[in-house]
mmCIF file of C-alpha atoms in Angstrom:
data_model
loop_
_atom_site.group_PDB
_atom_site.id
_atom_site.type_symbol
_atom_site.label_atom_id
_atom_site.label_comp_id
_atom_site.label_asym_id
_atom_site.label_seq_id
_atom_site.Cartn_x
_atom_site.Cartn_y
_atom_site.Cartn_z
ATOM 1 C CA UNK A 432 10.369 -5.094 -14.004
ATOM 2 C CA UNK A 433 11.419 -2.249 -16.289
ATOM 3 C CA UNK A 434 8.749 0.381 -16.791
ATOM 4 C CA UNK A 435 8.336 3.324 -19.159
ATOM 5 C CA UNK A 436 5.389 5.699 -18.816
ATOM 6 C CA UNK A 437 4.473 8.431 -21.268
ATOM 7 C CA UNK A 438 2.188 11.378 -20.716
ATOM 8 C CA UNK A 439 -0.151 12.711 -21.758
ATOM 9 C CA UNK A 440 -1.859 9.795 -23.494
ATOM 10 C CA UNK A 441 -3.169 12.123 -26.149
ATOM 11 C CA UNK A 442 -2.993 15.780 -27.023
ATOM 12 C CA UNK A 443 -4.814 18.040 -29.469
ATOM 13 C CA UNK A 444 -3.235 21.351 -30.430
ATOM 14 C CA UNK A 445 -3.447 23.891 -33.251
ATOM 15 C CA UNK A 446 -0.800 24.610 -35.828
ATOM 16 C CA UNK A 447 1.851 26.894 -34.445
ATOM 17 C CA UNK A 448 1.512 25.717 -30.863
ATOM 18 C CA UNK A 449 4.438 24.304 -28.890
ATOM 19 C CA UNK A 450 4.018 20.917 -27.236
ATOM 20 C CA UNK A 451 5.955 19.007 -24.608
ATOM 21 C CA UNK A 452 5.715 15.243 -24.363
ATOM 22 C CA UNK A 453 6.907 13.417 -21.290
ATOM 23 C CA UNK A 454 8.566 10.063 -20.707
ATOM 24 C CA UNK A 455 9.467 8.732 -17.268
ATOM 25 C CA UNK A 456 11.171 5.445 -16.597
ATOM 26 C CA UNK A 457 12.168 2.947 -13.956
ATOM 27 C CA UNK A 458 14.715 0.491 -15.270
ATOM 28 C CA UNK A 459 17.703 -1.467 -14.076
ATOM 29 C CA UNK A 460 21.037 -0.205 -15.355
ATOM 30 C CA UNK A 461 19.846 2.477 -17.747
ATOM 31 C CA UNK A 462 21.867 2.798 -20.940
ATOM 32 C CA UNK A 463 19.927 5.031 -23.312
ATOM 33 C CA UNK A 464 16.533 6.515 -24.103
ATOM 34 C CA UNK A 465 15.104 6.713 -27.594
ATOM 35 C CA UNK A 466 12.232 8.604 -29.183
ATOM 36 C CA UNK A 467 10.302 7.352 -32.189
ATOM 37 C CA UNK A 468 7.541 8.876 -34.308
ATOM 38 C CA UNK A 469 4.813 6.575 -35.568
ATOM 39 C CA UNK A 470 2.422 7.791 -38.204
ATOM 40 C CA UNK A 471 0.119 5.329 -39.854
ATOM 41 C CA UNK A 472 2.665 2.583 -40.149
ATOM 42 C CA UNK A 473 6.072 1.759 -38.760
ATOM 43 C CA UNK A 474 7.858 3.800 -36.079
ATOM 44 C CA UNK A 475 10.729 5.941 -37.317
ATOM 45 C CA UNK A 476 13.708 6.896 -35.197
ATOM 46 C CA UNK A 477 14.008 10.481 -33.899
ATOM 47 C CA UNK A 478 16.597 10.724 -31.118
ATOM 48 C CA UNK A 479 18.794 8.705 -28.846
ATOM 49 C CA UNK A 480 19.885 10.206 -25.516
ATOM 50 C CA UNK A 481 22.469 8.805 -23.196
ATOM 51 C CA UNK A 482 23.682 11.769 -21.128
ATOM 52 C CA UNK A 483 21.817 14.126 -18.865
ATOM 53 C CA UNK A 484 21.381 17.736 -19.785
ATOM 54 C CA UNK A 485 22.514 17.520 -23.398
ATOM 55 C CA UNK A 486 19.771 18.637 -25.719
ATOM 56 C CA UNK A 487 19.374 16.882 -29.016
ATOM 57 C CA UNK A 488 17.795 18.953 -31.796
ATOM 58 C CA UNK A 489 16.446 18.227 -35.219
ATOM 59 C CA UNK A 490 14.646 21.148 -36.789
ATOM 60 C CA UNK A 491 11.613 21.988 -34.659
ATOM 61 C CA UNK A 492 12.037 18.913 -32.481
ATOM 62 C CA UNK A 493 14.296 18.732 -29.466
ATOM 63 C CA UNK A 494 14.733 16.374 -26.577
ATOM 64 C CA UNK A 495 16.548 16.319 -23.278
ATOM 65 C CA UNK A 496 17.212 13.670 -20.658
ATOM 66 C CA UNK A 497 17.345 13.962 -16.881
ATOM 67 C CA UNK A 498 18.987 10.832 -15.491
ATOM 68 C CA UNK A 499 18.667 12.006 -11.907
ATOM 69 C CA UNK A 500 14.903 12.472 -12.076
ATOM 70 C CA UNK A 501 14.514 9.594 -14.584
ATOM 71 C CA UNK A 502 12.627 11.343 -17.341
ATOM 72 C CA UNK A 503 12.917 12.814 -20.774
ATOM 73 C CA UNK A 504 10.894 15.405 -22.652
ATOM 74 C CA UNK A 505 10.310 15.845 -26.342
ATOM 75 C CA UNK A 506 9.511 19.385 -27.452
ATOM 76 C CA UNK A 507 7.976 20.316 -30.757
ATOM 77 C CA UNK A 508 7.810 24.009 -31.591
ATOM 78 C CA UNK A 509 5.639 25.685 -34.247
ATOM 79 C CA UNK A 510 3.695 22.468 -34.737
ATOM 80 C CA UNK A 511 2.399 21.501 -38.161
ATOM 81 C CA UNK A 512 -0.321 19.076 -39.216
ATOM 82 C CA UNK A 513 2.433 16.733 -40.385
ATOM 83 C CA UNK A 514 3.542 16.365 -36.776
ATOM 84 C CA UNK A 515 0.348 14.459 -36.040
ATOM 85 C CA UNK A 516 1.462 11.003 -34.958
ATOM 86 C CA UNK A 517 2.028 8.736 -31.997
ATOM 87 C CA UNK A 518 5.326 9.493 -30.283
ATOM 88 C CA UNK A 519 6.996 6.546 -28.615
ATOM 89 C CA UNK A 520 9.641 6.577 -25.952
ATOM 90 C CA UNK A 521 11.836 3.523 -25.352
ATOM 91 C CA UNK A 522 14.546 2.796 -22.831
ATOM 92 C CA UNK A 523 17.486 0.474 -23.242
ATOM 93 C CA UNK A 524 18.543 -1.146 -19.998
ATOM 94 C CA UNK A 525 21.353 -3.528 -19.317
ATOM 95 C CA UNK A 526 19.147 -6.410 -18.293
ATOM 96 C CA UNK A 527 19.111 -8.388 -21.505
ATOM 97 C CA UNK A 528 19.837 -5.274 -23.523
ATOM 98 C CA UNK A 529 16.195 -5.111 -24.535
ATOM 99 C CA UNK A 530 14.207 -1.990 -25.297
ATOM 100 C CA UNK A 531 11.166 -1.258 -23.151
ATOM 101 C CA UNK A 532 8.633 0.955 -24.899
ATOM 102 C CA UNK A 533 6.140 3.310 -23.336
ATOM 103 C CA UNK A 534 2.532 3.294 -24.449
ATOM 104 C CA UNK A 535 2.974 6.382 -26.590
ATOM 105 C CA UNK A 536 1.463 9.858 -26.784
ATOM 106 C CA UNK A 537 -0.967 10.488 -29.612
ATOM 107 C CA UNK A 538 -0.562 14.038 -30.915
ATOM 108 C CA UNK A 539 -3.106 15.618 -33.211
ATOM 109 C CA UNK A 540 -2.315 18.994 -34.741
ATOM 110 C CA UNK A 541 -5.328 20.814 -36.160
ATOM 111 C CA UNK A 542 -5.022 23.406 -38.927
ATOM 112 C CA UNK B 762 13.711 3.593 -46.012
ATOM 113 C CA UNK B 763 15.655 0.625 -44.722
ATOM 114 C CA UNK B 764 15.062 -2.441 -46.894
ATOM 115 C CA UNK B 765 12.655 -4.390 -44.744
ATOM 116 C CA UNK B 766 9.570 -6.133 -45.980
ATOM 117 C CA UNK B 767 7.003 -8.186 -44.140
ATOM 118 C CA UNK B 768 4.594 -10.723 -45.507
ATOM 119 C CA UNK B 769 1.747 -11.059 -45.405
ATOM 120 C CA UNK B 770 0.670 -7.504 -44.614
ATOM 121 C CA UNK B 771 -2.755 -8.589 -43.469
ATOM 122 C CA UNK B 772 -4.033 -11.981 -42.366
ATOM 123 C CA UNK B 773 -7.206 -13.313 -40.854
ATOM 124 C CA UNK B 774 -7.030 -16.797 -39.423
ATOM 125 C CA UNK B 775 -9.012 -19.070 -37.149
ATOM 126 C CA UNK B 776 -8.166 -20.059 -33.603
ATOM 127 C CA UNK B 777 -5.978 -23.153 -33.486
ATOM 128 C CA UNK B 778 -4.393 -22.755 -36.918
ATOM 129 C CA UNK B 779 -0.654 -22.305 -37.404
ATOM 130 C CA UNK B 780 0.524 -18.992 -38.810
ATOM 131 C CA UNK B 781 3.954 -17.918 -40.073
ATOM 132 C CA UNK B 782 4.948 -14.325 -40.619
ATOM 133 C CA UNK B 783 8.012 -13.499 -42.653
ATOM 134 C CA UNK B 784 10.464 -10.649 -42.346
ATOM 135 C CA UNK B 785 12.979 -10.045 -45.094
ATOM 136 C CA UNK B 786 15.826 -7.499 -45.055
ATOM 137 C CA UNK B 787 18.266 -6.377 -47.687
ATOM 138 C CA UNK B 788 20.521 -4.367 -45.342
ATOM 139 C CA UNK B 789 22.645 -7.277 -44.098
ATOM 140 C CA UNK B 790 22.032 -6.194 -40.500
ATOM 141 C CA UNK B 791 23.000 -8.699 -37.863
ATOM 142 C CA UNK B 792 20.105 -8.142 -35.464
ATOM 143 C CA UNK B 793 16.451 -8.803 -36.217
ATOM 144 C CA UNK B 794 13.439 -8.504 -33.934
ATOM 145 C CA UNK B 795 9.757 -9.294 -33.751
ATOM 146 C CA UNK B 796 7.529 -6.916 -31.802
ATOM 147 C CA UNK B 797 3.813 -6.828 -31.303
ATOM 148 C CA UNK B 798 1.871 -3.622 -30.784
ATOM 149 C CA UNK B 799 -1.406 -3.510 -28.907
ATOM 150 C CA UNK B 800 -3.453 -0.594 -27.585
ATOM 151 C CA UNK B 801 -2.453 0.218 -24.037
ATOM 152 C CA UNK B 802 0.705 -1.914 -24.191
ATOM 153 C CA UNK B 803 2.908 -0.165 -26.678
ATOM 154 C CA UNK B 804 5.491 -2.231 -28.507
ATOM 155 C CA UNK B 805 6.577 -5.440 -26.822
ATOM 156 C CA UNK B 806 9.447 -7.659 -27.882
ATOM 157 C CA UNK B 807 8.525 -11.234 -28.772
ATOM 158 C CA UNK B 808 11.828 -12.729 -29.955
ATOM 159 C CA UNK B 809 15.026 -11.472 -31.427
ATOM 160 C CA UNK B 810 17.972 -12.839 -33.346
ATOM 161 C CA UNK B 811 21.633 -11.894 -33.092
ATOM 162 C CA UNK B 812 22.783 -14.001 -36.001
ATOM 163 C CA UNK B 813 21.923 -16.948 -38.209
ATOM 164 C CA UNK B 814 20.442 -19.668 -36.006
ATOM 165 C CA UNK B 815 20.965 -17.492 -32.898
ATOM 166 C CA UNK B 816 17.748 -16.364 -31.283
ATOM 167 C CA UNK B 817 16.502 -15.412 -27.851
ATOM 168 C CA UNK B 818 13.218 -14.734 -26.108
ATOM 169 C CA UNK B 819 11.758 -11.339 -25.473
ATOM 170 C CA UNK B 820 9.184 -10.067 -23.049
ATOM 171 C CA UNK B 821 6.144 -11.878 -24.512
ATOM 172 C CA UNK B 822 7.499 -15.028 -26.164
ATOM 173 C CA UNK B 823 4.911 -17.570 -24.976
ATOM 174 C CA UNK B 824 3.022 -19.075 -27.895
ATOM 175 C CA UNK B 825 5.577 -17.928 -30.464
ATOM 176 C CA UNK B 826 8.635 -19.476 -32.043
ATOM 177 C CA UNK B 827 11.163 -18.036 -34.490
ATOM 178 C CA UNK B 828 13.746 -19.214 -36.933
ATOM 179 C CA UNK B 829 16.560 -17.563 -38.803
ATOM 180 C CA UNK B 830 18.276 -19.786 -41.342
ATOM 181 C CA UNK B 831 19.634 -16.912 -43.446
ATOM 182 C CA UNK B 832 20.829 -13.420 -42.528
ATOM 183 C CA UNK B 833 18.040 -11.807 -44.501
ATOM 184 C CA UNK B 834 15.038 -13.788 -43.248
ATOM 185 C CA UNK B 835 13.454 -13.997 -39.807
ATOM 186 C CA UNK B 836 10.285 -16.028 -39.413
ATOM 187 C CA UNK B 837 7.754 -15.782 -36.620
ATOM 188 C CA UNK B 838 5.459 -18.763 -36.095
ATOM 189 C CA UNK B 839 2.333 -19.031 -34.046
ATOM 190 C CA UNK B 840 1.980 -22.793 -33.635
ATOM 191 C CA UNK B 841 -1.694 -22.609 -32.690
ATOM 192 C CA UNK B 842 -3.114 -19.127 -32.977
ATOM 193 C CA UNK B 843 -5.289 -17.725 -30.207
ATOM 194 C CA UNK B 844 -7.491 -14.636 -30.127
ATOM 195 C CA UNK B 845 -5.051 -12.983 -27.705
ATOM 196 C CA UNK B 846 -2.497 -13.010 -30.518
ATOM 197 C CA UNK B 847 -4.609 -10.636 -32.594
ATOM 198 C CA UNK B 848 -2.241 -7.728 -32.984
ATOM 199 C CA UNK B 849 -0.031 -5.730 -35.301
ATOM 200 C CA UNK B 850 3.354 -7.387 -35.673
ATOM 201 C CA UNK B 851 6.445 -5.378 -36.532
ATOM 202 C CA UNK B 852 9.770 -6.712 -37.608
ATOM 203 C CA UNK B 853 12.811 -4.550 -36.951
ATOM 204 C CA UNK B 854 16.493 -4.679 -37.781
ATOM 205 C CA UNK B 855 19.578 -3.028 -36.392
ATOM 206 C CA UNK B 856 23.329 -3.072 -36.709
ATOM 207 C CA UNK B 857 23.840 -2.834 -32.973
ATOM 208 C CA UNK B 858 21.865 -4.769 -30.457
ATOM 209 C CA UNK B 859 18.457 -3.148 -29.875
ATOM 210 C CA UNK B 860 19.647 0.305 -30.918
ATOM 211 C CA UNK B 861 18.858 2.235 -34.061
ATOM 212 C CA UNK B 862 15.953 -0.001 -34.897
ATOM 213 C CA UNK B 863 14.472 0.239 -38.369
ATOM 214 C CA UNK B 864 10.964 -1.107 -38.462
ATOM 215 C CA UNK B 865 9.185 -2.946 -41.218
ATOM 216 C CA UNK B 866 5.709 -1.907 -42.405
ATOM 217 C CA UNK B 867 3.884 -4.260 -40.033
ATOM 218 C CA UNK B 868 1.520 -7.207 -40.372
ATOM 219 C CA UNK B 869 -2.009 -6.944 -39.066
ATOM 220 C CA UNK B 870 -3.072 -10.368 -37.797
ATOM 221 C CA UNK B 871 -6.627 -11.127 -36.736
ATOM 222 C CA UNK B 872 -7.422 -14.426 -35.050
ATOM 223 C CA UNK B 873 -11.135 -15.198 -35.031
#
């Protein structure tokens, strides 16, 4: 059974801090890993990673994949209150081409 | 935002009643999905569709059925709702299978 585990479950930081969110996975025939941000409603897409060691960046957010150690991290630098959300990691595996989501990390950024 | 709407947005129903949730898209995407989101379980795929009248089961399909008679509409039916189906239901669409999902606003369903 495919499995995706995110840590920590929740995190409280202050504006300006840097945070690192973790996603580890055990899946059959890995194809890609995706990060989503979920505020009060629907998840919105952040990154898709398919190759090890290549960092994806979007403003203050960046993510990298390690296919050997089977994990990914999502970094957010100079956090802002608007970064408060649940961050979801999902892995696409070849078995049925379905996405398996982790349980999410709830980030709260205090002013 | 991708053109996805869900209806109803909130519903309270009694155990044993049938319930149908509707997802409507204006993006003409081929793939449509129904997920449920529960605390401690993340998002789990119920059913998905890869074209009109073409559907397949996801991870948690028991107790649910779907239909897609038009590209833009994907219906999720709970034939006889149970309390374990209390959840937030998200519809999603994509151009490629399971990748680049755009999610709808969600439907909060409570089964009493």
